[in-house]
XYZ file of N, CA, C and O in Angstrom:
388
model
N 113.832 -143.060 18.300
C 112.537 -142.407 18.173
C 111.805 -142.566 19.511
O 111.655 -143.700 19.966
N 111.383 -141.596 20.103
C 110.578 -141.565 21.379
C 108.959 -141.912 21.003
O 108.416 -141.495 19.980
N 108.190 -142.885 22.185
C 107.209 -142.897 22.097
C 106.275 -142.050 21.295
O 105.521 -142.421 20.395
N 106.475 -140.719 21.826
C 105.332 -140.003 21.061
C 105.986 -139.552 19.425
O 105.287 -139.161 18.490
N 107.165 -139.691 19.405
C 107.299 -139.547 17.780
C 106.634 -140.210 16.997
O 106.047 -139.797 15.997
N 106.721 -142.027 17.687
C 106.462 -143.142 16.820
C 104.952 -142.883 16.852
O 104.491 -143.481 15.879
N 103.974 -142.269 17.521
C 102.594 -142.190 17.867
C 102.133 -141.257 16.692
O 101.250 -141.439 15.853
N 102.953 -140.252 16.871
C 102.621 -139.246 15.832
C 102.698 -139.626 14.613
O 101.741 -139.440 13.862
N 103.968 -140.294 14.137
C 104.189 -141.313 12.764
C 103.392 -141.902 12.523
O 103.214 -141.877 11.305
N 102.307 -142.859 13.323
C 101.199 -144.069 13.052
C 100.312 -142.811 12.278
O 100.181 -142.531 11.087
N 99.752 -142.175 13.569
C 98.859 -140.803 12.755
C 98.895 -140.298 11.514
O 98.039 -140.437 10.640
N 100.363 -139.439 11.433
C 100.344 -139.094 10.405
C 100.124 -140.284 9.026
O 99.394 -140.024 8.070
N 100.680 -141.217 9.123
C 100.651 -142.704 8.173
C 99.074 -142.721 8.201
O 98.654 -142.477 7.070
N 98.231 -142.892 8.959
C 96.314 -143.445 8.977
C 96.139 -142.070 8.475
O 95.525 -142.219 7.419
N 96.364 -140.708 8.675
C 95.586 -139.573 7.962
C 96.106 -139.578 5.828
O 95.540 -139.220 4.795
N 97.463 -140.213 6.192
C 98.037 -139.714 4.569
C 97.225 -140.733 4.108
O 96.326 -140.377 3.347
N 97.346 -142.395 4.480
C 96.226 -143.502 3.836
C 94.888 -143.410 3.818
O 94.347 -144.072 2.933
N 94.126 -142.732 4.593
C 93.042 -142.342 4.850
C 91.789 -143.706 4.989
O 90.675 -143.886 4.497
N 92.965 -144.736 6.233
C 92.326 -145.891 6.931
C 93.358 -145.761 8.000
O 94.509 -145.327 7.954
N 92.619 -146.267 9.009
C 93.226 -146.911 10.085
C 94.208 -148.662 10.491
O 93.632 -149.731 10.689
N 95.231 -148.521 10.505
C 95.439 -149.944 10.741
C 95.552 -150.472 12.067
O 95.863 -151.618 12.392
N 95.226 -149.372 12.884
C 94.542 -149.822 14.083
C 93.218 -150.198 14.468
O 93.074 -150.989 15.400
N 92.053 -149.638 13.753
C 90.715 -149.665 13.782
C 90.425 -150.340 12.545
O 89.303 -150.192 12.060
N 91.474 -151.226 11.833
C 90.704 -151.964 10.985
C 91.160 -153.970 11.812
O 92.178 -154.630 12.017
N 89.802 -154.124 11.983
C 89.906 -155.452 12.812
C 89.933 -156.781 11.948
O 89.420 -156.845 10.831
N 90.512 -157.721 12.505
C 90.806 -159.367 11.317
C 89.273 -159.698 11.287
O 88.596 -159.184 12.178
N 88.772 -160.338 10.549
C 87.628 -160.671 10.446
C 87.247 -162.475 10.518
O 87.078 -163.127 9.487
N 87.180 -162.937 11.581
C 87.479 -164.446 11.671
C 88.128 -164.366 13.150
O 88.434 -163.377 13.817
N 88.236 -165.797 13.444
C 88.877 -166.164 14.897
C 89.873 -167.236 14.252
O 89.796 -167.863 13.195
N 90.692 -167.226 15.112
C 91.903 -168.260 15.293
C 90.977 -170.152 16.050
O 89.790 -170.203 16.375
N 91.886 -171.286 16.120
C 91.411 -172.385 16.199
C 91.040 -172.326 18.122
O 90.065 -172.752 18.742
N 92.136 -171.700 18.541
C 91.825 -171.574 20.011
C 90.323 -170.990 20.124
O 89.539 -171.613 20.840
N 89.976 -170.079 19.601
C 88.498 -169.348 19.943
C 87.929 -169.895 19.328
O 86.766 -169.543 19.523
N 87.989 -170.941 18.301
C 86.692 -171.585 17.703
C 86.772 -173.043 18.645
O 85.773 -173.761 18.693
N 87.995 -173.411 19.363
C 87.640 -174.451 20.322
C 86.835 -173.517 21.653
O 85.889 -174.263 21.906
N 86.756 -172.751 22.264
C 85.917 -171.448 23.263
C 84.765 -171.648 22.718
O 83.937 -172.272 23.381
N 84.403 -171.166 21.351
C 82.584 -171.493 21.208
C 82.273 -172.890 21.248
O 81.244 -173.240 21.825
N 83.158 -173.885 20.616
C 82.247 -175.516 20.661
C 82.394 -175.198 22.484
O 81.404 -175.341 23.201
N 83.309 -174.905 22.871
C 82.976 -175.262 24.722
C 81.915 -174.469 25.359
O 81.573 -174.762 26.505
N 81.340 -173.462 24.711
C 80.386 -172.525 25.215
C 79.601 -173.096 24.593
O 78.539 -172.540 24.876
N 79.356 -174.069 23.726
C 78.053 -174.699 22.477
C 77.613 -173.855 22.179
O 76.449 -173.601 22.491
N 78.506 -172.890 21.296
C 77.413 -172.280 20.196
C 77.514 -172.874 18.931
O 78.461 -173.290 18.263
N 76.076 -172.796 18.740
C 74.966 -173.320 17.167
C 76.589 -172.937 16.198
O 77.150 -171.888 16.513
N 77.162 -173.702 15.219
C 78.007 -173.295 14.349
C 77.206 -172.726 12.536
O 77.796 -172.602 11.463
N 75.852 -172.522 12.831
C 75.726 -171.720 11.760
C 76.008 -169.786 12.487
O 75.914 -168.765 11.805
N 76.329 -169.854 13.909
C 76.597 -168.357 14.013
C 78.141 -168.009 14.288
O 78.542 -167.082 14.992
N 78.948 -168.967 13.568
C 80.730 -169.009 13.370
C 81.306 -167.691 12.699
O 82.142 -166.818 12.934
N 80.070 -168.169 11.403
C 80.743 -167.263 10.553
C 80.448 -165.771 10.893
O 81.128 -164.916 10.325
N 79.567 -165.431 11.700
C 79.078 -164.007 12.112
C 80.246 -163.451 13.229
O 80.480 -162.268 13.479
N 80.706 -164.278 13.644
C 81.576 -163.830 14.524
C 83.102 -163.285 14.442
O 83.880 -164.178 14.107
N 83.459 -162.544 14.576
C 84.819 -161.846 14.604
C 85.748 -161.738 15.476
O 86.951 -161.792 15.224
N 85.218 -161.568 16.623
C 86.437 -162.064 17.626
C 85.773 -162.113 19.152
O 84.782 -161.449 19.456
N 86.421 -162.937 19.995
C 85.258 -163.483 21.208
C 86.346 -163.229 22.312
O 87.483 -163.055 21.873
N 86.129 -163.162 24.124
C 87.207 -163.560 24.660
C 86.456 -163.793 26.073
O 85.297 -163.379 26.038
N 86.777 -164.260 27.091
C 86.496 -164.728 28.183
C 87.242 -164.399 29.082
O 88.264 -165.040 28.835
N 87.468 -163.659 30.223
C 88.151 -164.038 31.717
C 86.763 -164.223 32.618
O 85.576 -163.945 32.444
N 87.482 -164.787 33.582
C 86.390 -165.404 35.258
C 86.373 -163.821 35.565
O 85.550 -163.554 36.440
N 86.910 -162.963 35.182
C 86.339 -161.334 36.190
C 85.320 -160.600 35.645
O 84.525 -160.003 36.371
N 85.232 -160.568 34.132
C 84.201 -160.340 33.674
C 83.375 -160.867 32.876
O 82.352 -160.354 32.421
N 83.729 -161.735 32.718
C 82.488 -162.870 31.816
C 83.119 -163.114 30.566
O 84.318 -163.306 30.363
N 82.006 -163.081 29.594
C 82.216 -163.770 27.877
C 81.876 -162.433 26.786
O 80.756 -161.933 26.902
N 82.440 -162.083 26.156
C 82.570 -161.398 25.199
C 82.551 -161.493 23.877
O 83.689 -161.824 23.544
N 81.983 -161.400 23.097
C 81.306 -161.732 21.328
C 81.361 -160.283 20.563
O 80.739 -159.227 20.676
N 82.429 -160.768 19.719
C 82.087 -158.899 18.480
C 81.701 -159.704 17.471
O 82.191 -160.808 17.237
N 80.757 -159.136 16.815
C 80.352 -159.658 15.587
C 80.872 -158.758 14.426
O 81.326 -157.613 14.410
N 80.626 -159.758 13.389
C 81.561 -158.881 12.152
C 80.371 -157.762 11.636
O 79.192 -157.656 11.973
N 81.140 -157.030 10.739
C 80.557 -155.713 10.527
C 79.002 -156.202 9.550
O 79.285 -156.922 8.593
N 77.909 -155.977 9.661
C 76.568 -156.335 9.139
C 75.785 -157.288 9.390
O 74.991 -157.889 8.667
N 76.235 -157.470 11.200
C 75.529 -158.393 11.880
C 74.914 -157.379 12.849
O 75.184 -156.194 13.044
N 74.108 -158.107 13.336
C 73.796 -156.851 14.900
C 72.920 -158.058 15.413
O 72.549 -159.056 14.796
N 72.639 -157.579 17.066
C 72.201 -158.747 18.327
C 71.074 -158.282 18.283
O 71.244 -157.169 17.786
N 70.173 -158.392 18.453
C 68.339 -157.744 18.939
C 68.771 -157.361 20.424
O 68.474 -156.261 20.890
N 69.716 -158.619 21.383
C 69.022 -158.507 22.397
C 70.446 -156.648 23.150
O 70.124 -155.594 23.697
N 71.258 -156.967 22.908
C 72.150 -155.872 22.624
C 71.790 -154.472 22.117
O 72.033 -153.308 22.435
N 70.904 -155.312 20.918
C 71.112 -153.729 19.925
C 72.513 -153.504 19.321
O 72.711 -152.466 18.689
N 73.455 -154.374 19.471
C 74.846 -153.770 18.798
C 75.742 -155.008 17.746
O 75.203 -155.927 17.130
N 76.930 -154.751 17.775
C 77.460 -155.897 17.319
C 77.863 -156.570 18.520
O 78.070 -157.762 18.290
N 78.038 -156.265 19.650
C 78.596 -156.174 21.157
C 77.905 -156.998 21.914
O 76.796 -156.550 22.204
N 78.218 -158.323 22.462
C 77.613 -159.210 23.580
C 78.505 -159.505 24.683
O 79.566 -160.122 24.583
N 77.939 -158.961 25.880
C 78.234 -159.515 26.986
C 77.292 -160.441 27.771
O 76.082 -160.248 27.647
N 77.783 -161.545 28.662
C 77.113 -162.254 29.198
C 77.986 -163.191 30.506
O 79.055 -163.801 30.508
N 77.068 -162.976 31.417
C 78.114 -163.884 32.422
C 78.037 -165.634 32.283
O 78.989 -166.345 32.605
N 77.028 -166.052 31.869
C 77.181 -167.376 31.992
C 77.279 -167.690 30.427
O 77.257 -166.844 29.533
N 77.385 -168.986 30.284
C 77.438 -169.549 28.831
C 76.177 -169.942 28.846
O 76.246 -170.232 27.651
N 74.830 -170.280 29.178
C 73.539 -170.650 28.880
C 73.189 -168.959 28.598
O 72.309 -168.711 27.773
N 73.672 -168.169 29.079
C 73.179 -166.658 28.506
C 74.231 -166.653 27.079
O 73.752 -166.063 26.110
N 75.394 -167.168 26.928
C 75.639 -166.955 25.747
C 74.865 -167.772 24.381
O 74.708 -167.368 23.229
N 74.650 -168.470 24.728
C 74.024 -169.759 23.951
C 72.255 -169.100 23.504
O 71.798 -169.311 22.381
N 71.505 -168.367 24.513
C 70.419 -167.502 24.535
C 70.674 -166.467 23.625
O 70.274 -166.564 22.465
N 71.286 -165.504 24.014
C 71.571 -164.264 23.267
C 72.360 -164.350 22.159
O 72.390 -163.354 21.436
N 73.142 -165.507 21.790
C 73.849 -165.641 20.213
C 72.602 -165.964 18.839
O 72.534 -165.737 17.631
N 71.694 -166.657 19.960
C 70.142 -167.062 19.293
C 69.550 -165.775 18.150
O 68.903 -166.040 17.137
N 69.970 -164.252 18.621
C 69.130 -163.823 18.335
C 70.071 -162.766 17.608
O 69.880 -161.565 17.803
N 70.896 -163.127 16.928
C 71.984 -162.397 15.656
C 71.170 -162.994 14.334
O 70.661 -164.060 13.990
N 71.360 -161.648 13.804
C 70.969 -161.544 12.248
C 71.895 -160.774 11.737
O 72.550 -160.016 12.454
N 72.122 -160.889 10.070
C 72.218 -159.808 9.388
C 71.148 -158.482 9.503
O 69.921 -158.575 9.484
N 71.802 -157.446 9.605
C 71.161 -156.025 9.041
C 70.683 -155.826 8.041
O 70.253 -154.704 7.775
């Protein structure tokens, strides 16, 4: 099967199910990213809001929050931040919707 067969197969499979199992995301982090927030010190009542996080030195720190959270300072579920005292600031200000 060539690339684009198998591409077309996923498709056709997400239109006949009528979900995505690409656009449906795990909801939770693994032990490695929950050792990443105690090292960034974030507050662990905002654990459970979180869905998946990641870090490189080229672009900073990254936070998705799970679906019926949102950031004030964002506006989204979506946080970027270059330092960890900006992550520790801006995780401050997640709520439920």
């Amino acid at each position: 099967m060539s690339v684009n067969e198998y591409l077309y197969a996923l498709i056709c499979d997400d239109l006949a199910s009528g979900e995505s199992k690409f656009g449906k995301k795990k909801q939770g982090f693994n032990e490695e990213q929950r050792r990443m927030l105690e090292k960034w010190q974030v507050p662990k009542k905002y654990y459970d809001m979180i869905e998946d996080m990641s870090y490189s030195k080229e672009e900073g720190y990254f936070i998705y929050l799970k679906d019926g959270f949102i950031n004030d300072v964002t506006g989204s579920r979506s946080i970027h931040c270059e330092k960890t005292s900006e992550v520790r600031r801006v995780i401050g200000k997640t709520h439920k919707k």
